[in-house]
XYZ file of C-alpha atoms in Angstrom:
80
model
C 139.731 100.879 160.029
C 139.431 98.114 157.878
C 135.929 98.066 156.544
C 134.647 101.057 154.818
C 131.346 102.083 155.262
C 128.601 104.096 153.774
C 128.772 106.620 156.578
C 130.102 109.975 157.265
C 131.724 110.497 158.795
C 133.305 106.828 158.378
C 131.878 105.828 161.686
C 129.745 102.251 162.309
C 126.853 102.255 164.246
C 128.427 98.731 165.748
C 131.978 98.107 167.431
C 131.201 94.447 167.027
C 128.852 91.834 165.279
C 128.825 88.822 165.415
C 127.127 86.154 163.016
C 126.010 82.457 163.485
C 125.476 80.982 160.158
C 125.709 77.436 158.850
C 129.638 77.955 157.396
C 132.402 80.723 158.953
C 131.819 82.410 155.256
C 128.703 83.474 155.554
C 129.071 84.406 159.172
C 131.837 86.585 158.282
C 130.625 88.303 155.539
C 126.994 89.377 157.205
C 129.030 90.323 159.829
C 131.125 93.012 157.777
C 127.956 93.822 155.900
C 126.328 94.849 159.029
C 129.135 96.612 160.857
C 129.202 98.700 157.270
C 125.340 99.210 156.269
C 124.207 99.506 160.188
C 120.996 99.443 161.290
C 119.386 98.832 157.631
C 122.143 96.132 157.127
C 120.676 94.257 160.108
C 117.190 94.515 159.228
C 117.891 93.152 155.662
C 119.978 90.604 157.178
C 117.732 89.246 159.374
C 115.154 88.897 156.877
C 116.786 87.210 154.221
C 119.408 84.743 156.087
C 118.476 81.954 158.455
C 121.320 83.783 161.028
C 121.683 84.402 164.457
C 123.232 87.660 165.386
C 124.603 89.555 167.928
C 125.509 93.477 168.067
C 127.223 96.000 170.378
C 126.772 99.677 169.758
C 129.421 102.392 169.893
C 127.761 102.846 173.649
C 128.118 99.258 174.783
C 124.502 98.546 174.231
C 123.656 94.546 172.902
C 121.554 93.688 170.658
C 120.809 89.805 170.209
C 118.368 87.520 168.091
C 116.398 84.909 169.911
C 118.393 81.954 169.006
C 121.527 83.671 169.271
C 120.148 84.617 173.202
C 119.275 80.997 173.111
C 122.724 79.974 172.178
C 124.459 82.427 174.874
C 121.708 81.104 177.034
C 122.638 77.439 177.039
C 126.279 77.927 176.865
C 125.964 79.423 180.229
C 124.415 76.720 181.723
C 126.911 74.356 180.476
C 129.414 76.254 182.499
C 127.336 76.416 185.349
């Protein structure tokens, strides 16, 4: 695994996050943060970053912000 985390054992809450931020830096380091802190992560992400962000759980389960369902939202309809 490539990003250590505070749990143990070593196991992330997420399989996946992604972040939409305003630069791919800042996307891709509150995504690490999260997959590493978990839940607590995500809370103190989402109240301190303007961010969208999107999570799936180690049982497939999503977990979405409004814009970022906004964003998935009209990207769909563009296809459609």
């Amino acid at each position: 695994d490539h990003i250590w985390t505070r749990f143990q054992p070593a196991v992330s809450p997420f399989v996946q996050v992604s972040v939409m931020a305003d630069d791919i830096v800042t996307a891709d380091v509150l995504a690490t943060a999260i997959v590493a802190g978990g839940e607590a992560t995500l809370d103190l992400v989402g109240d301190r970053w303007d961010v969208d962000v999107l999570t799936v759980d180690r049982a497939g389960g999503l977990r979405a912000t409004p814009g970022m369902r906004s964003a998935i939202r009209a990207a769909v309809d563009r296809v459609a």
